[in-house]
Tab-separated table of C-alpha atoms in Angstrom:
chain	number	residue	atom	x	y	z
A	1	UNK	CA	11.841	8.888	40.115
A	2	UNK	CA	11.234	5.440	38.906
A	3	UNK	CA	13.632	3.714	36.993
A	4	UNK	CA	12.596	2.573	33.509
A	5	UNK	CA	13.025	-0.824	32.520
A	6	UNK	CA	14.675	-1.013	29.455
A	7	UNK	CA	12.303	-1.602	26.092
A	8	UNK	CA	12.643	-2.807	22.783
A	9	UNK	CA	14.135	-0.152	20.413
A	10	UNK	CA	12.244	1.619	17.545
A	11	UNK	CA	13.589	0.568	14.270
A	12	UNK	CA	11.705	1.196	11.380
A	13	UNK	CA	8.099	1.878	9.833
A	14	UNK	CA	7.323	-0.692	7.142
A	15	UNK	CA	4.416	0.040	4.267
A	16	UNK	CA	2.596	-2.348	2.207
A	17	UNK	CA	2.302	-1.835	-1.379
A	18	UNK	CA	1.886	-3.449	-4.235
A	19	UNK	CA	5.589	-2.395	-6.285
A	20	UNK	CA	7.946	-2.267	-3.235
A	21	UNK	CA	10.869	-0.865	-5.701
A	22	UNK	CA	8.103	2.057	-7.048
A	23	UNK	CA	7.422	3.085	-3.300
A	24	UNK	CA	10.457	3.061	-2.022
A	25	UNK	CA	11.902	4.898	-4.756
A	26	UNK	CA	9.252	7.399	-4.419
A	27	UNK	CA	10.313	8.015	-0.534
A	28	UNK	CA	14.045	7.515	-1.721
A	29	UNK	CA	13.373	10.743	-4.126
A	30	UNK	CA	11.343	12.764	-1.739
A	31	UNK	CA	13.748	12.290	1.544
A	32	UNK	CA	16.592	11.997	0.398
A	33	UNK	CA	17.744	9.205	1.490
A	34	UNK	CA	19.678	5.797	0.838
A	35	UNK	CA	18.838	2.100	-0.064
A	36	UNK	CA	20.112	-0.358	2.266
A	37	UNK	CA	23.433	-2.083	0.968
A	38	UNK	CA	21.942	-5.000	-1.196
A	39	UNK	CA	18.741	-3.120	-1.718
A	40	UNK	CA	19.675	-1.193	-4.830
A	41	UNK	CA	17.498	-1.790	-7.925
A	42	UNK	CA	18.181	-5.314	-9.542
A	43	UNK	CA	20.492	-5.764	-12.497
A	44	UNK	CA	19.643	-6.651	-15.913
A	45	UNK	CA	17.398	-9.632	-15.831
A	46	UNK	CA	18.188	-10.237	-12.003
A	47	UNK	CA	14.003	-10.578	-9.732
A	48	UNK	CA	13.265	-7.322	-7.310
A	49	UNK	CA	13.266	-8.301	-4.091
A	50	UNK	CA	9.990	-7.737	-1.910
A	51	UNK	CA	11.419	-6.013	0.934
A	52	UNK	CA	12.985	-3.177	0.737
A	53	UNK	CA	14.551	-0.499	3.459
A	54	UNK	CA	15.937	2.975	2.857
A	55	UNK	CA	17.892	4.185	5.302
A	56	UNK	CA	18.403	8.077	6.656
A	57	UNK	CA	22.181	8.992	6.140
A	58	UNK	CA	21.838	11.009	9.395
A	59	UNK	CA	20.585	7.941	11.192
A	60	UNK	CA	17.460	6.903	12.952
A	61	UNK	CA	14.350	5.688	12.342
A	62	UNK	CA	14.171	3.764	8.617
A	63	UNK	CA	11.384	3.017	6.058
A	64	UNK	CA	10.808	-0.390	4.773
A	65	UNK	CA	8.307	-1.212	2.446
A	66	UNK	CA	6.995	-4.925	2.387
A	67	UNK	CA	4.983	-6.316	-1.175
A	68	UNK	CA	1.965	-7.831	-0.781
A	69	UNK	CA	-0.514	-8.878	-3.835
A	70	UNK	CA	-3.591	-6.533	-2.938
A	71	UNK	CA	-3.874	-3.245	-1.143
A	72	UNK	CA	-7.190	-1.289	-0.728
A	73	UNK	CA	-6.552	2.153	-0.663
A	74	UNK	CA	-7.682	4.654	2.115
A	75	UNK	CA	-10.495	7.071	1.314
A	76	UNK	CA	-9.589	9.353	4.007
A	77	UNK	CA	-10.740	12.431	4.190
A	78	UNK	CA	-13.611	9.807	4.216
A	79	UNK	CA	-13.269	7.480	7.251
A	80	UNK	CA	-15.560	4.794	5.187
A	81	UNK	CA	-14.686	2.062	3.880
A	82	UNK	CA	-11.288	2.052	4.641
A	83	UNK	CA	-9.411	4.493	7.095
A	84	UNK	CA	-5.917	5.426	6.613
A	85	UNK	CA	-4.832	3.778	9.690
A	86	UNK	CA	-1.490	5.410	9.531
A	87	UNK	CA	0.213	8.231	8.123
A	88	UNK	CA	3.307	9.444	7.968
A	89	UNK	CA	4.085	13.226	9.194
A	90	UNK	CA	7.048	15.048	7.366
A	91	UNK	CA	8.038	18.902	8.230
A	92	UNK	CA	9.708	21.552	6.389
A	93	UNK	CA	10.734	24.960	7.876
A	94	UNK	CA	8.693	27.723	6.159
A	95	UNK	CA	5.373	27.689	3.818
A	96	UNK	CA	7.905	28.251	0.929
A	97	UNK	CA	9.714	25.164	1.597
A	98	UNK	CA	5.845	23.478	1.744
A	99	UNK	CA	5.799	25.299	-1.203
A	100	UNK	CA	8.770	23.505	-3.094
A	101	UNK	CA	8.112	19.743	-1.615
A	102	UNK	CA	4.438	20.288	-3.204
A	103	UNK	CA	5.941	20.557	-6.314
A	104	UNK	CA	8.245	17.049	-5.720
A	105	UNK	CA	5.787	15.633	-4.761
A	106	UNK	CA	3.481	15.800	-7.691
A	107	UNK	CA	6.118	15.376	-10.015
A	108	UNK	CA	7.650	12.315	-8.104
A	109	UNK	CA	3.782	10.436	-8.536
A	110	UNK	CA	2.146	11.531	-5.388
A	111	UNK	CA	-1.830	13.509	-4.926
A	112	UNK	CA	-3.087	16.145	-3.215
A	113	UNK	CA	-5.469	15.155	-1.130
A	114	UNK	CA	-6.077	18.328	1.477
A	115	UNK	CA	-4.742	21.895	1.321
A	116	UNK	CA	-4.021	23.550	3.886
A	117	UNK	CA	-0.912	25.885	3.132
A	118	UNK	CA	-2.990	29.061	4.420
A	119	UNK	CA	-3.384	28.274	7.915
A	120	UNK	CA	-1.971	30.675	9.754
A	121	UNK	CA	-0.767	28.256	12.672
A	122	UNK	CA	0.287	25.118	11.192
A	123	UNK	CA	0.026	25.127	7.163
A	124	UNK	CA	-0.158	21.669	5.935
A	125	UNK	CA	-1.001	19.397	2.803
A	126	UNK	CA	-2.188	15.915	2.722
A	127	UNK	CA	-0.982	14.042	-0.452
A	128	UNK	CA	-0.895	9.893	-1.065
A	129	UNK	CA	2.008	8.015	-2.306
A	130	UNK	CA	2.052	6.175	-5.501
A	131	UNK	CA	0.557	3.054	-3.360
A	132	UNK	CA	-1.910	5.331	-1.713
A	133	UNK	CA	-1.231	6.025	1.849
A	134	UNK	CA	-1.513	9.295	3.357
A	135	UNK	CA	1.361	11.113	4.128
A	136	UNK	CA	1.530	15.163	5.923
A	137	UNK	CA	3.992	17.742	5.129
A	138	UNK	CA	3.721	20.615	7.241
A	139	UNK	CA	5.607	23.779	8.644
A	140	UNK	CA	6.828	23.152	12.420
């Protein structure tokens, strides 16, 4: 077997928006997890930074989300004019857990955008975040 030359380690997947502290506290709601130390929202009459990074308190990969002044939002299901050009893919255990993050989801700011909760194989829904980029939760 060949021996693999060590690589550059996977850190983090950043999103543009156009409110990094809305985003991220969507994501912060949804997962569950933490802001980095410093990242916290601002104090009374303190500026929001523009780069922000939440951090999973079991480790691993984080999400940073990076402000920008405009964003087009992807039309997927329709590829034209703008494909998503990344999503993110979250999984839950059962179709009653899908059933239960739907529910966050909507009331956290997020859309539907495909149903598929009946498949018998691999149930999934597509929503958007508050900024608009496609996300997946489905049953593994």
């Amino acid at each position: 077997m060949a021996e693999r030359k060590p690589g550059p380690t996977f850190r983090q997947v950043v999103l543009d928006c156009t409110d990094a502290r809305v985003l991220a506290d969507f994501y912060r709601r949804l997962l569950g997890w933490e802001y980095r130390p410093c990242d916290e929202p601002p104090q009374d009459g303190e500026r929001d930074k523009d780069w922000l990074v939440l951090r999973n308190p079991d480790g691993g990969v984080q999400l940073a989300f990076q402000q920008v002044d405009r964003l087009p939002e992807a039309s997927w299901p329709d590829p034209t004019p703008i494909p998503q050009q990344l999503h993110l893919d979250l999984t839950v255990d059962s179709v009653e857990d899908l059933d239960a993050q739907h529910d966050s989801v909507l009331e956290l700011g997020g859309r539907l955008l495909f149903d598929r909760s009946d498949h018998p194989d691999e149930p999934l829904r597509v929503y958007a975040d508050p900024a608009g980029h496609p996300f997946c939760i489905f049953v593994a």
